[in-house]
XYZ file of C-alpha atoms in Angstrom:
432
model
C 0.000 0.000 0.000
C 1.178 3.536 -0.566
C 2.725 5.733 2.050
C 2.368 9.424 1.710
C 0.223 11.218 4.236
C -1.084 10.109 7.594
C 1.871 9.194 7.360
C 0.753 6.638 4.809
C -1.071 7.209 1.575
C -4.374 7.559 3.359
C -5.180 10.980 4.742
C -5.359 11.336 8.502
C -8.848 10.030 8.990
C -8.900 11.177 12.604
C -8.620 14.774 11.436
C -10.267 14.448 8.013
C -13.673 15.930 7.318
C -16.272 14.385 9.585
C -19.970 14.360 8.774
C -22.073 14.923 11.859
C -25.829 15.270 12.004
C -27.241 17.293 14.855
C -28.987 15.637 17.775
C -32.092 17.622 16.857
C -32.192 15.881 13.497
C -31.783 12.492 15.190
C -35.493 12.356 15.939
C -36.158 13.224 12.302
C -33.947 10.363 11.160
C -35.621 7.891 13.504
C -39.052 9.091 12.459
C -38.061 8.756 8.810
C -36.781 5.243 9.447
C -40.047 4.306 11.131
C -41.967 5.788 8.207
C -39.876 3.846 5.711
C -40.405 0.634 7.667
C -44.136 1.260 7.832
C -44.344 2.014 4.126
C -42.254 -0.939 3.026
C -43.901 -3.211 5.547
C -47.252 -2.441 3.989
C -46.036 -3.660 0.613
C -46.920 -7.232 -0.148
C -44.195 -9.624 0.926
C -41.771 -6.880 2.089
C -40.714 -7.100 5.728
C -38.230 -4.717 7.351
C -36.291 -5.545 10.500
C -35.074 -3.342 13.309
C -31.913 -3.937 15.344
C -33.198 -1.906 18.280
C -33.950 -4.941 20.444
C -30.590 -6.667 19.962
C -28.561 -7.286 23.142
C -25.009 -5.967 22.827
C -21.598 -6.548 24.423
C -20.312 -3.703 26.581
C -17.923 -2.338 23.943
C -20.404 -2.558 21.033
C -23.079 -0.236 19.657
C -25.757 -0.436 16.974
C -25.738 1.250 13.589
C -29.171 0.385 12.193
C -29.145 0.675 8.360
C -32.844 1.616 8.416
C -31.992 4.736 10.407
C -29.272 5.692 7.912
C -31.348 5.321 4.752
C -32.869 8.809 4.982
C -30.865 11.702 6.459
C -32.301 15.093 7.394
C -29.380 16.680 5.560
C -27.121 15.088 2.938
C -24.079 17.348 2.502
C -22.615 18.280 -0.894
C -19.519 16.472 -2.211
C -17.335 19.457 -1.351
C -18.098 18.784 2.322
C -18.281 14.992 2.435
C -16.589 12.401 0.234
C -14.462 9.258 0.358
C -11.992 10.731 2.842
C -14.691 11.608 5.365
C -15.699 9.762 8.521
C -19.450 9.308 8.760
C -20.913 10.083 12.183
C -24.613 9.130 11.927
C -27.562 10.855 13.620
C -27.523 10.324 17.358
C -23.808 9.420 17.401
C -20.681 11.368 18.283
C -17.138 10.696 17.168
C -16.058 10.357 20.798
C -18.827 7.841 21.410
C -17.857 5.840 18.333
C -14.305 5.612 19.664
C -15.427 4.731 23.179
C -17.415 1.717 21.945
C -15.427 0.651 18.871
C -17.354 -2.458 17.791
C -20.031 -1.145 15.434
C -22.862 -3.545 14.660
C -24.629 -3.079 11.317
C -26.140 -6.575 11.253
C -26.871 -8.888 14.163
C -24.733 -11.614 12.521
C -21.739 -9.492 13.607
C -22.488 -10.448 17.205
C -21.464 -14.047 16.503
C -18.126 -12.757 15.236
C -17.616 -10.534 18.273
C -18.733 -12.902 21.013
C -19.864 -11.759 24.455
C -16.912 -9.529 25.367
C -14.807 -8.181 22.469
C -11.950 -5.853 23.409
C -9.686 -3.388 21.581
C -6.371 -2.471 23.222
C -3.775 0.030 22.032
C -0.447 -1.723 22.641
C 2.099 0.480 20.831
C 2.247 4.001 19.417
C 4.687 6.413 17.761
C 4.519 10.166 17.273
C 4.820 10.095 13.483
C 6.863 7.119 12.233
C 4.419 4.608 10.657
C 6.061 1.533 12.177
C 2.787 -0.426 12.111
C 1.736 -0.630 8.480
C 1.187 -4.016 6.811
C 2.389 -7.620 6.369
C 0.693 -8.790 9.570
C 1.313 -12.523 10.013
C 1.253 -15.022 12.886
C 4.005 -17.521 13.734
C 2.278 -20.286 15.640
C 5.430 -21.976 16.998
C 6.565 -18.935 18.997
C 3.142 -17.261 19.239
C 4.434 -14.011 17.795
C 2.898 -11.436 15.465
C 5.074 -9.987 12.684
C 4.417 -6.790 10.716
C 6.209 -4.202 8.581
C 6.949 -0.492 8.676
C 5.561 1.769 5.972
C 7.808 2.058 2.903
C 7.942 5.449 1.245
C 6.481 7.443 4.119
C 8.304 10.763 4.615
C 7.987 10.422 8.385
C 9.804 7.095 8.213
C 12.493 8.143 5.746
C 12.060 4.788 4.028
C 11.754 3.892 0.371
C 14.623 4.754 -1.939
C 17.615 5.094 0.381
C 16.530 3.087 3.417
C 14.356 -0.006 3.532
C 11.348 -0.329 5.773
C 11.826 -2.920 8.526
C 10.022 -6.012 9.777
C 9.095 -6.145 13.473
C 7.394 -8.516 15.880
C 5.656 -8.723 19.248
C 4.983 -11.506 21.725
C 1.289 -12.344 21.839
C 1.743 -13.593 25.391
C 2.581 -10.014 26.359
C -0.377 -8.694 24.369
C -2.765 -11.154 25.967
C -1.649 -10.036 29.424
C -2.987 -6.521 28.795
C -6.134 -7.448 26.834
C -9.199 -5.558 27.947
C -7.415 -2.354 28.915
C -7.890 0.615 26.620
C -4.277 1.770 26.572
C -1.319 -0.518 27.272
C 1.391 1.382 25.407
C 4.819 0.484 26.777
C 3.751 -2.881 28.163
C 4.337 -4.868 24.962
C 7.858 -4.925 23.523
C 8.254 -4.255 19.793
C 11.362 -5.920 18.350
C 13.097 -5.440 14.998
C 13.529 -8.606 12.926
C 16.939 -8.554 11.157
C 16.167 -10.549 8.012
C 19.271 -11.658 6.104
C 19.509 -10.810 3.275
C 17.113 -7.992 4.086
C 13.637 -7.957 2.587
C 13.697 -4.663 0.681
C 10.680 -2.548 1.630
C 8.406 -5.356 2.877
C 4.688 -4.814 2.419
C 2.717 -8.086 2.350
C 3.124 -11.464 4.039
C 1.549 -14.876 4.429
C 2.280 -18.226 6.069
C 3.884 -20.971 3.990
C 4.957 -24.415 5.253
C 6.091 -23.096 8.625
C 7.856 -20.118 7.040
C 6.635 -16.767 5.752
C 6.450 -15.371 2.254
C 6.988 -11.603 2.151
C 6.527 -9.240 -0.748
C 9.362 -6.731 -1.103
C 8.535 -3.620 -3.102
C 12.144 -3.145 -4.162
C 14.389 -0.137 -3.583
C 15.612 2.081 -6.392
C 16.901 -0.209 -9.145
C 16.995 -3.232 -6.803
C 14.072 -5.326 -8.042
C 10.830 -6.072 -6.303
C 10.578 -9.720 -5.241
C 8.895 -12.470 -3.288
C 10.988 -13.679 -0.337
C 10.783 -16.891 1.656
C 11.544 -15.877 5.258
C 12.512 -17.995 8.254
C 10.362 -16.653 11.144
C 13.006 -17.655 13.695
C 16.646 -16.644 14.138
C 18.767 -16.204 12.084
C 15.795 -14.976 9.978
C 17.433 -16.080 6.736
C 15.680 -15.269 3.485
C 15.561 -16.688 -0.038
C 14.284 -14.868 -3.118
C 11.557 -16.917 -4.816
C 10.928 -14.725 -7.862
C 12.104 -11.234 -8.848
C 11.098 -10.809 -12.491
C 8.559 -11.617 -15.146
C 10.621 -13.042 -18.026
C 13.314 -10.426 -17.585
C 11.126 -7.457 -16.697
C 11.171 -6.047 -13.180
C 7.908 -6.117 -11.288
C 6.565 -2.684 -10.350
C 6.331 -3.052 -6.554
C 4.846 -6.289 -5.256
C 2.186 -5.523 -2.696
C 0.442 -8.539 -1.182
C 0.604 -12.331 -1.301
C -1.658 -15.272 -0.416
C -1.588 -19.050 -0.817
C -4.647 -20.816 -2.189
C -5.581 -23.551 0.315
C -6.860 -25.841 -2.435
C -4.074 -25.891 -5.033
C -1.269 -24.490 -2.788
C -0.198 -22.032 -5.489
C 1.145 -18.617 -4.499
C -0.749 -15.559 -5.738
C 0.488 -11.983 -5.492
C -0.434 -8.458 -6.572
C 1.832 -5.989 -8.371
C 1.091 -2.265 -8.452
C 2.842 1.035 -9.150
C 2.820 2.515 -5.646
C 6.616 2.385 -5.401
C 6.821 4.523 -8.544
C 4.169 6.915 -7.234
C 6.244 7.319 -4.070
C 9.513 7.890 -5.938
C 11.439 4.827 -4.773
C 10.922 2.643 -7.863
C 11.575 3.332 -11.567
C 8.865 3.862 -14.163
C 6.766 0.717 -14.598
C 7.281 -1.720 -17.458
C 4.350 -3.995 -16.612
C 0.611 -3.460 -16.105
C -0.878 -3.541 -12.617
C -2.056 -7.136 -12.284
C -2.297 -10.332 -10.231
C 0.152 -13.219 -10.691
C 0.262 -16.888 -9.779
C 3.485 -18.723 -8.919
C 3.368 -22.512 -9.277
C 5.684 -23.850 -6.535
C 6.255 -27.085 -8.463
C 7.532 -25.445 -11.649
C 8.283 -21.907 -10.357
C 6.479 -20.570 -13.426
C 4.769 -17.198 -12.973
C 1.553 -16.489 -14.885
C -0.901 -13.595 -14.927
C -4.364 -14.500 -13.610
C -6.125 -11.123 -13.554
C -5.762 -7.574 -14.858
C -8.072 -4.647 -15.544
C -7.542 -3.046 -12.124
C -6.658 0.549 -11.430
C -4.436 -0.314 -8.430
C -4.689 -3.960 -7.254
C -3.672 -4.274 -3.646
C -4.695 -6.897 -1.077
C -5.421 -10.526 -1.925
C -6.903 -13.444 0.038
C -8.898 -16.635 -0.515
C -12.038 -18.102 0.980
C -11.284 -20.905 3.460
C -12.100 -23.585 0.858
C -10.045 -21.887 -1.870
C -13.053 -21.534 -4.154
C -12.972 -17.740 -4.247
C -10.264 -15.085 -4.444
C -10.770 -11.561 -3.139
C -8.696 -8.689 -4.530
C -8.862 -5.083 -3.346
C -8.528 -2.194 -5.785
C -7.352 1.047 -4.188
C -7.594 3.074 -7.388
C -9.171 6.013 -5.564
C -5.776 6.781 -4.022
C -2.878 7.372 -6.411
C -0.860 9.086 -3.626
C -0.657 12.498 -5.279
C -4.422 12.871 -5.626
C -7.784 11.258 -4.930
C -10.316 10.296 -7.576
C -13.563 9.489 -5.796
C -15.047 7.960 -8.938
C -12.250 5.366 -9.137
C -12.418 1.999 -7.363
C -12.292 1.669 -3.610
C -13.571 -1.798 -4.242
C -13.232 -5.468 -3.369
C -13.624 -7.862 -6.293
C -14.380 -11.564 -5.986
C -13.190 -14.167 -8.482
C -13.950 -17.851 -8.768
C -10.770 -19.926 -8.737
C -11.073 -22.432 -11.580
C -9.805 -26.005 -11.312
C -6.695 -25.040 -13.274
C -5.886 -22.207 -10.839
C -6.957 -19.343 -13.095
C -9.421 -16.627 -12.058
C -12.877 -16.433 -13.682
C -16.244 -14.763 -13.032
C -15.093 -11.395 -11.702
C -17.732 -9.884 -9.416
C -17.972 -6.642 -7.465
C -18.105 -7.775 -3.840
C -18.096 -4.485 -1.908
C -17.421 -0.769 -2.262
C -15.853 0.954 0.749
C -17.661 3.797 2.503
C -14.579 5.345 4.146
C -11.142 5.351 2.545
C -9.952 2.372 0.554
C -9.821 -1.390 1.158
C -6.192 -2.337 1.748
C -5.245 -5.576 3.510
C -7.878 -8.303 3.323
C -8.479 -11.581 5.184
C -11.196 -14.165 5.797
C -12.291 -16.029 8.889
C -13.056 -19.736 9.206
C -16.716 -19.116 8.292
C -15.851 -17.306 5.066
C -16.623 -13.791 6.289
C -14.439 -11.124 4.655
C -12.473 -8.447 6.550
C -10.638 -5.449 5.074
C -8.506 -2.662 6.520
C -10.109 0.672 5.593
C -9.943 4.373 6.355
C -11.676 4.184 9.739
C -10.871 0.650 10.883
C -11.566 -2.941 9.897
C -14.814 -3.574 7.988
C -16.486 -7.004 7.958
C -18.859 -8.533 5.377
C -20.582 -11.875 5.110
C -19.866 -13.991 1.989
C -22.726 -12.277 0.107
C -21.172 -8.829 0.560
C -23.506 -7.584 3.313
C -21.728 -5.231 5.729
C -21.939 -6.821 9.171
C -19.917 -4.373 11.212
C -16.724 -2.452 11.849
C -13.883 -2.437 14.342
C -13.559 1.330 14.553
C -10.064 2.754 15.066
C -10.826 6.323 13.915
C -7.849 6.175 11.583
C -6.325 4.236 8.729
C -5.996 0.529 9.425
C -3.966 -0.567 6.419
C -3.705 -4.185 7.500
C -4.416 -6.677 10.257
C -4.643 -10.426 10.713
C -6.032 -13.141 12.918
C -3.671 -14.720 15.385
C -5.390 -18.112 15.300
C -8.693 -18.210 17.189
C -10.180 -15.296 19.094
C -7.307 -12.855 18.540
C -6.379 -10.192 15.999
C -3.618 -7.622 15.557
C -4.408 -4.381 13.707
C -1.750 -2.151 12.154
C -2.907 1.469 12.062
C 0.288 3.205 10.907
C 1.359 4.981 14.110
C -0.772 2.741 16.319
C -0.803 -1.002 16.976
C -3.906 -2.687 18.399
C -4.644 -6.069 19.952
C -8.209 -7.361 19.592
C -10.077 -10.189 21.283
C -13.249 -11.538 19.675
C -15.003 -14.836 19.012
C -14.065 -15.377 15.368
C -11.296 -17.689 14.203
C -9.010 -16.946 11.298
C -9.190 -19.137 8.210
C -6.703 -22.041 8.295
C -3.418 -21.272 6.593
C -0.995 -23.357 4.570
């Protein structure tokens, strides 16, 4: 993902334009929702449902779609757009932060469980140390993640590579449930050797990790196999497409059915001035580990970014962050998750629009064991069921570029200058 402002490519959502609707208009919104329900309910065969009677965990709050369908005032695009945080009628930004688990559908409650928690475990003033490539090493119960490459506040990109870091989940678990535990969880640098140049994406692979490296200057972008334990040795798996340098590899995932390695390539390194002009389209590749042959499986994106598979390997999800080209925003471009069917031969078919993001862009993406889809967005982690229905959000009031499950009931969220530990009921999809 890019890295420009906030200190990443996303703007600072915590200080971006915020749409608020006055408390006085709250009653209007509720009345309108009741009127809509009454009108639709009177139509033959059309039944509307209210979430108002749902019992909630302590740290959760309702966001009833029926109460959002009609607003007393819908601001013009000059005041509210894709970089804005939506504060609905009857809500305040402070209240949304105080209870960060936002329920848009009661199915989200099964994901959250009876007592979900969100704990801030590390923070910096400006250096985006907590960016992407969030991955769990089961053997040592540690979470790994990468610093932002290309962020001015980090000084990374062309002359200095971003770094990989890790934390002990035992330490994180010890402070779960507290709001702020900064300083109680040690963040360690992982000295990969040879160094992964500007790491950005990561996944598990046969007890090791695979990292994407965006490259640095004329040093090519590559996929790296990384030992998650000392001495953290690395091996380059692929660094070219028949002699041409990749643009800047972004994310990587392994299909659980065919065990092939899929990765996205995009021009963010060029946009951020630490990679040369591109010589390939922005597209998605497949690497066959048996033959080491790389093939293109999908193109036609503006800026392909995150990639993940459904637990059974039948579907692939790819995020397109075309709205954000670092130097400018185009709100008519994709901030979209696409779903593909993975054919028996490993190719992608049947492209489908799965979801469009309401705040920011969809960056890192993962699935849980039930096939629900999670994406890091401009205000936190958004969650959909397999049909694309928004179930809820884990609200961080800022860019959450990536995150990942740490097995069952645990999650780590990278939010650029903030690192969060989450407890919930859901279990991450099995990994290879």
